[in-house]
Short mmCIF file of C-alpha atoms in Angstrom, two decimals:
data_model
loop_
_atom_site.label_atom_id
_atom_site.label_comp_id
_atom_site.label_asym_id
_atom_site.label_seq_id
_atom_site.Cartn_x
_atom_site.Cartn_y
_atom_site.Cartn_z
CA UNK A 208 -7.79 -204.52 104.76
CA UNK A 209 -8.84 -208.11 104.41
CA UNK A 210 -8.16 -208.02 100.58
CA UNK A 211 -4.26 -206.49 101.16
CA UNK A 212 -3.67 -208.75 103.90
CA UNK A 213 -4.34 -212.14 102.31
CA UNK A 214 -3.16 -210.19 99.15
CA UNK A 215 0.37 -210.73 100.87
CA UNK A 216 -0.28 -213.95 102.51
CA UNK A 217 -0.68 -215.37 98.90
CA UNK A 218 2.14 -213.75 97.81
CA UNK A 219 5.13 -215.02 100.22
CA UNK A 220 3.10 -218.52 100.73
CA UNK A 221 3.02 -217.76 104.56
CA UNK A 222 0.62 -218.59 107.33
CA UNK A 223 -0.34 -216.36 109.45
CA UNK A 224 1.08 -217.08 113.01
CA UNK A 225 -0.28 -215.84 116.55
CA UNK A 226 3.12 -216.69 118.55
CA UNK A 227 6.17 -218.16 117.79
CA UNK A 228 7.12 -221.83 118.84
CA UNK A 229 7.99 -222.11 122.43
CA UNK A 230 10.93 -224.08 120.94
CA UNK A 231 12.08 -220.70 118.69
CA UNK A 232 11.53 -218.20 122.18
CA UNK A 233 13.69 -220.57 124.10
CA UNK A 234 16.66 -220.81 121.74
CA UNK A 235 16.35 -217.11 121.36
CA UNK A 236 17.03 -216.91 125.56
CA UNK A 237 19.56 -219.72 126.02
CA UNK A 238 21.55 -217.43 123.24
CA UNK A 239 21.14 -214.54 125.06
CA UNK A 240 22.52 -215.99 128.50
CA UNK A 241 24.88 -217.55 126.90
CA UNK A 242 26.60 -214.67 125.40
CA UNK A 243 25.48 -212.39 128.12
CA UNK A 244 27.40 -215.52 130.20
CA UNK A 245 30.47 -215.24 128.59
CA UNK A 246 30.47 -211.28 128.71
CA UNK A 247 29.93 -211.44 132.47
CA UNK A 248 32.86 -214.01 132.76
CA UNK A 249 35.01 -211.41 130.24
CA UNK A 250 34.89 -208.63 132.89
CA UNK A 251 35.04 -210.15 135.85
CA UNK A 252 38.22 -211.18 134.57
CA UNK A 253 39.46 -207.91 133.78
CA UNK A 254 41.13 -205.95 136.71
CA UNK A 255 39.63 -202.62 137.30
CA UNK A 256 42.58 -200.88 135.31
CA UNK A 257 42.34 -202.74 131.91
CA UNK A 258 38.55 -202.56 132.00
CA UNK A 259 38.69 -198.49 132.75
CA UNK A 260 41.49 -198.43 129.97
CA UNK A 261 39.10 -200.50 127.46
CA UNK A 262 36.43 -197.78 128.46
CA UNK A 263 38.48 -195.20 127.87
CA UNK A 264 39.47 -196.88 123.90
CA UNK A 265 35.89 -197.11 123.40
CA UNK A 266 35.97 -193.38 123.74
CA UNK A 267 33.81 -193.37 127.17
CA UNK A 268 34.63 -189.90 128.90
CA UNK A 269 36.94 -189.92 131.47
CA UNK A 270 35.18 -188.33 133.96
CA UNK A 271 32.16 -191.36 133.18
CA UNK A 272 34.49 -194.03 133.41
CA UNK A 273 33.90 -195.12 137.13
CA UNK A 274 30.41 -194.76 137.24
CA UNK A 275 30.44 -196.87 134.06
CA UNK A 276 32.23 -199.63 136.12
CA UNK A 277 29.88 -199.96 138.47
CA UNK A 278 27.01 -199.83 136.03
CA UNK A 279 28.34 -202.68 134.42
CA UNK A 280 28.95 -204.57 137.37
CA UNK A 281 25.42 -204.15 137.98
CA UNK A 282 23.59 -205.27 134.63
CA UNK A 283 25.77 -207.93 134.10
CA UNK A 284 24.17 -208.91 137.10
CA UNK A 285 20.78 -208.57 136.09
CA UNK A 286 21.49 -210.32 132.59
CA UNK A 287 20.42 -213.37 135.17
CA UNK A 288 16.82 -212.22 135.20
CA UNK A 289 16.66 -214.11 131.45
CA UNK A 290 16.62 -217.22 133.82
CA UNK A 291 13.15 -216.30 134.38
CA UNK A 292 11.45 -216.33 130.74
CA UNK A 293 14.05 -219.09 129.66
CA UNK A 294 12.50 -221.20 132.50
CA UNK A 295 8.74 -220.59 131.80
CA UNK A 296 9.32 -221.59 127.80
CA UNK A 297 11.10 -224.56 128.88
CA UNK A 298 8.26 -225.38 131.32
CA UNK A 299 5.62 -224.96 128.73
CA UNK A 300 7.85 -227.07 126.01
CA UNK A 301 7.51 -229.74 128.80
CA UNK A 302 3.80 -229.64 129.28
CA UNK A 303 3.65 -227.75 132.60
CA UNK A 304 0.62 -226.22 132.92
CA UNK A 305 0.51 -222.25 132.93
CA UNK A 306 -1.43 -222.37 135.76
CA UNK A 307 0.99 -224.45 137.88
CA UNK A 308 3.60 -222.19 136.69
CA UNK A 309 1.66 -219.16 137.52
CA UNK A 310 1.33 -220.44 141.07
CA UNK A 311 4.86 -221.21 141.44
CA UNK A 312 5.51 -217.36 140.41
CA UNK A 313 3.29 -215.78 142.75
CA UNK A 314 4.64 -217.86 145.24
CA UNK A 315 8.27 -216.90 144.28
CA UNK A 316 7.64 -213.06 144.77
CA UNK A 317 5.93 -213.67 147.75
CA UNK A 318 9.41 -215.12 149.37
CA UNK A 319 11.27 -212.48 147.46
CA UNK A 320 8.84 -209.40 148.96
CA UNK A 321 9.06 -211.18 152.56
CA UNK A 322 12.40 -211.24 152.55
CA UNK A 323 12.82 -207.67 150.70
CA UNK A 324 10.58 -206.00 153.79
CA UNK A 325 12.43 -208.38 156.96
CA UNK A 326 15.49 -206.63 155.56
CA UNK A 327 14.19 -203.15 155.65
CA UNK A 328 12.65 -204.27 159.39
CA UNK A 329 16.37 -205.04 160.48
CA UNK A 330 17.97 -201.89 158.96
CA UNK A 331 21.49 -202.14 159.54
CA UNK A 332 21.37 -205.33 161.16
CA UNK A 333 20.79 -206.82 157.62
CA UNK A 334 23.69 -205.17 156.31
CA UNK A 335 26.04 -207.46 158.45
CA UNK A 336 23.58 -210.71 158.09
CA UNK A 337 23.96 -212.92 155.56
CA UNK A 338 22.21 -213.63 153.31
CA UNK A 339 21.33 -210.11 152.92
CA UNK A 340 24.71 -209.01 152.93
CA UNK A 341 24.56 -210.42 149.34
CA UNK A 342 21.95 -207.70 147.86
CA UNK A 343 23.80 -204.90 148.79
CA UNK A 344 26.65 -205.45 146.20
CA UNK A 345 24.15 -205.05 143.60
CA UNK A 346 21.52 -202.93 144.99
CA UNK A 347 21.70 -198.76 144.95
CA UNK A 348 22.34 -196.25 147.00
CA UNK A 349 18.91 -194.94 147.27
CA UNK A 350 17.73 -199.32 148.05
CA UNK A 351 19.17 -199.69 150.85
CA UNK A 352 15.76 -198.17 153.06
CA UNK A 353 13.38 -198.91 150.38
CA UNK A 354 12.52 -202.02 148.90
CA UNK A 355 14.66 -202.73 145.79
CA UNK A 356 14.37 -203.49 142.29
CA UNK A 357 14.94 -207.65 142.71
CA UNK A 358 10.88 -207.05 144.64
CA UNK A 359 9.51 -205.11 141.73
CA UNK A 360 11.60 -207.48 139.02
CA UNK A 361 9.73 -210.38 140.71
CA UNK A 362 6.38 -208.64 140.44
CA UNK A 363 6.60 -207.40 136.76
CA UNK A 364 7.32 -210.87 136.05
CA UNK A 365 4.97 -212.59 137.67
CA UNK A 366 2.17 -210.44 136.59
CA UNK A 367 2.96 -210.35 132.74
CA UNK A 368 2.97 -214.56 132.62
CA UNK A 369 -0.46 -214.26 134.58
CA UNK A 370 -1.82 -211.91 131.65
CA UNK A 371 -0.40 -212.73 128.46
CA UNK A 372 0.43 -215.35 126.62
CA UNK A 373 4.28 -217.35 126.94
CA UNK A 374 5.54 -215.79 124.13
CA UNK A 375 4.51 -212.26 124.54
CA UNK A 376 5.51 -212.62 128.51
CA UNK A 377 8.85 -214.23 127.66
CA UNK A 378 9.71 -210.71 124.93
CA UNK A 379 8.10 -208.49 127.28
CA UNK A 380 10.51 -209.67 130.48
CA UNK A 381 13.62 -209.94 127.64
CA UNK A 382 12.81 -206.45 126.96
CA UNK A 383 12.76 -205.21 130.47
CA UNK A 384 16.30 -206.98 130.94
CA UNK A 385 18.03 -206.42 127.80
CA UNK A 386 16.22 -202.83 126.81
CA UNK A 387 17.03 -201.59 130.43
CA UNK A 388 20.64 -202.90 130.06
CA UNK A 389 21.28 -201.01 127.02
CA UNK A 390 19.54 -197.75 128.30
CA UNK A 391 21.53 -197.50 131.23
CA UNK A 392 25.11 -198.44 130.33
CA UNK A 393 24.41 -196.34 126.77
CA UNK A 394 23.54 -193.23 129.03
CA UNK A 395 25.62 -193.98 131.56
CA UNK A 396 28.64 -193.71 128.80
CA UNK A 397 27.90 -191.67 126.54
CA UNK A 398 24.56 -190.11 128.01
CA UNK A 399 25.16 -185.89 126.59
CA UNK A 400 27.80 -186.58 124.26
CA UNK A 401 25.97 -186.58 121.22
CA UNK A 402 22.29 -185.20 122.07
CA UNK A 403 22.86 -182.40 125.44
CA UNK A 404 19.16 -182.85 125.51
CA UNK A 405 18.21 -184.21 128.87
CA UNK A 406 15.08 -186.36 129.21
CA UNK A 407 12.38 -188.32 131.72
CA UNK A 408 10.60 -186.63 134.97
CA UNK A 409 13.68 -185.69 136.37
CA UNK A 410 15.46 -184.75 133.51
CA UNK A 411 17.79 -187.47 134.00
CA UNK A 412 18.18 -189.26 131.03
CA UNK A 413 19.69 -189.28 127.97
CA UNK A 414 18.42 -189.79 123.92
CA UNK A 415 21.60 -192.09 123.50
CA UNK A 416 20.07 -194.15 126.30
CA UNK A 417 16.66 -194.59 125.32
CA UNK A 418 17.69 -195.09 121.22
CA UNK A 419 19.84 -197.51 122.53
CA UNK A 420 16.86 -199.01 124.65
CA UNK A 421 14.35 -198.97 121.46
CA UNK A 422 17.14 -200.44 119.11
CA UNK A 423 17.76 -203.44 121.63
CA UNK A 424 13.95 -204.11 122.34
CA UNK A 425 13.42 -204.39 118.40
CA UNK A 426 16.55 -206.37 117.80
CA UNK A 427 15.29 -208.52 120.50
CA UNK A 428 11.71 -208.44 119.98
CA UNK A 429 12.14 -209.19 115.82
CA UNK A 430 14.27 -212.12 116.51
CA UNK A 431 12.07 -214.04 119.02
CA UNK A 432 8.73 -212.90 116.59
CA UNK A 433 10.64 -214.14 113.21
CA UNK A 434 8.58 -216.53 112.91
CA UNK A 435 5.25 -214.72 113.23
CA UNK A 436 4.20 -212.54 109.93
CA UNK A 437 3.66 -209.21 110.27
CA UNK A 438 5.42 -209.10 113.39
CA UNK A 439 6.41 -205.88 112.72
CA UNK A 440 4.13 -203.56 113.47
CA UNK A 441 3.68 -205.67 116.79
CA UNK A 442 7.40 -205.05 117.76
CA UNK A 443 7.36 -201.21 116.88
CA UNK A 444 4.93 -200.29 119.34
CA UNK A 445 5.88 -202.80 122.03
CA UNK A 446 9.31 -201.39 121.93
CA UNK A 447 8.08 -197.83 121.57
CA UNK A 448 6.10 -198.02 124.72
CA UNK A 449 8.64 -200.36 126.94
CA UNK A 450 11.30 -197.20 126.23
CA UNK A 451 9.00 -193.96 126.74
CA UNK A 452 7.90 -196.45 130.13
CA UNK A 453 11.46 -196.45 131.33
CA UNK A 454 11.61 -193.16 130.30
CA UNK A 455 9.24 -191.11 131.95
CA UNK A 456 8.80 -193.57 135.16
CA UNK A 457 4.55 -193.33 134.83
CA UNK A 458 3.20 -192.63 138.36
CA UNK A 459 6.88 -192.82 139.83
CA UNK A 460 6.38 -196.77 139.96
CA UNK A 461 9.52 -198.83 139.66
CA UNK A 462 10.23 -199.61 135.68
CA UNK A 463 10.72 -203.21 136.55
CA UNK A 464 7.51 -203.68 137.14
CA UNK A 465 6.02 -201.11 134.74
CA UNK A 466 8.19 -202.11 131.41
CA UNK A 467 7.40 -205.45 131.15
CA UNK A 468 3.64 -205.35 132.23
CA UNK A 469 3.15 -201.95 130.15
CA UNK A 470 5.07 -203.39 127.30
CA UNK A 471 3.31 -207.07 127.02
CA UNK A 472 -0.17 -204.89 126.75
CA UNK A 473 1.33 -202.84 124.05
CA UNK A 474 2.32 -206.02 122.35
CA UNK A 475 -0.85 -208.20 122.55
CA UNK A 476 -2.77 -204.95 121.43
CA UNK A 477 -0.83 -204.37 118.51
CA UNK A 478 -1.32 -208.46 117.54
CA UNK A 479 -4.63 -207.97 118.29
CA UNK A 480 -4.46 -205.36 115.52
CA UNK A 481 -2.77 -207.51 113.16
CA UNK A 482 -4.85 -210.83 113.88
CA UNK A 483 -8.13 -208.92 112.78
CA UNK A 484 -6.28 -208.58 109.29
CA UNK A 485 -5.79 -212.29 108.49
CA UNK A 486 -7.91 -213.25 105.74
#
């Protein structure tokens, strides 16, 4: 293996790479919220007629149209969680320590998990307080007397940049946002129309939704790890096990703190793999 592997490193004139440049990660994310920016500023300024007759030019079935509004209401919300990766790779660029960031994290979902379980103490009262009154635009059904996805978001997060390296923390958190997206407006959409199979524990999901997941995880995943060789093999099963994660819901925990954590070990094992290659 040692022989093919520097076989190929001789051949292209590459180096062998652990990570990508913090520099390369962040550009990746400001791109992302950029577009994801302007996309979020494109519907909001569509009323709710032209964006259910777009829909329904797209082809989206008209009896999945209004739950598709509100599903894109939603993750265009959550396109905002790329704040949080896009922060730590500028914070490394500037020579914070990761352990100063780290601390900063876990004391972020500590606020976010005390505020999360006050509201659920006040029941309806927080429905009418502010600033709770803000999560329930964006929060389900099913969130409003359990503690919601924002808690678990914060937790994923915090524990994959305490384990893993920036870089694979940064994809791992960019997959959870971007892979999750695409899995849930895909099968919200289209979910049935070309595969009737039904998927997960529940059999609630759809194969349009989770190739749409694995697609956008290895789009996303081989663009921030361009610069790494052999990244490849790295992506494949990072982005294999992020979408059978928000698949099958493992142990009925909450997949935004499953995907990225899951994921990131997935990813470091499968560099692991590669880094015992190098010649």
């Amino acid at each position: 293996m040692d022989i093919v592997a520097k076989f190929f490193l001789d051949l292209t004139h590459l180096e062998y790479k652990e990570e990508p440049s913090s520099s390369h990660v962040l550009s990746v994310l400001l791109i992302l919220i950029f577009f994801g920016g302007l996309s979020a500023a494109f519907l909001k300024s569509l009323g709710a007629g032209q964006l259910q007759e777009m829909l329904s030019d797209y082809k989206v079935n008209l009896k999945k149209i209004a739950r598709t509004v509100v599903e894109l209401e939603r993750k265009t919300f959550h396109m905002t969680g790329l704040f949080v990766p896009a922060t730590y790779e500028l914070a490394m660029r500037y020579h914070f320590s990761k352990s100063d960031f780290v601390a900063v994290a876990w004391m972020c979902t500590l606020i976010a998990w005390s505020i999360d379980v006050l509201r659920l103490y006040l029941g309806r009262t927080a429905e009418k307080t502010f600033p709770f009154t803000l999560l329930y635009g964006f929060i389900r059904e099913k969130e409003r007397r359990q503690l919601c996805g924002t808690s678990f978001f914060s937790l994923g997060c915090t524990v994959a940049i305490t384990l893993f390296p920036p870089a694979v923390a940064s994809v791992g958190i960019m997959w959870l946002v971007i892979g999750d997206m695409s899995a849930a407006l895909i099968g919200v959409a289209f979910g049935g129309d070309v595969a009737a199979v039904k998927l997960g524990r529940e059999g609630k999901k759809s194969v349009e939704g989770s190739v749409a997941m694995f697609l956008a995880c290895m789009v996303v995943g081989m663009w921030a790890f361009s610069e790494v060789y052999m990244a490849e093999y790295a992506i494949v099963v990072g982005s294999l096990v992020a979408t059978l994660v928000e698949l099958y819901e493992p142990l009925g925990l909450n997949d935004n703190l499953t995907i990225p954590v899951s994921s990131c070990f997935a990813l470091e094992w499968a560099l692991a793999r590669i880094r015992s290659c190098q010649p």
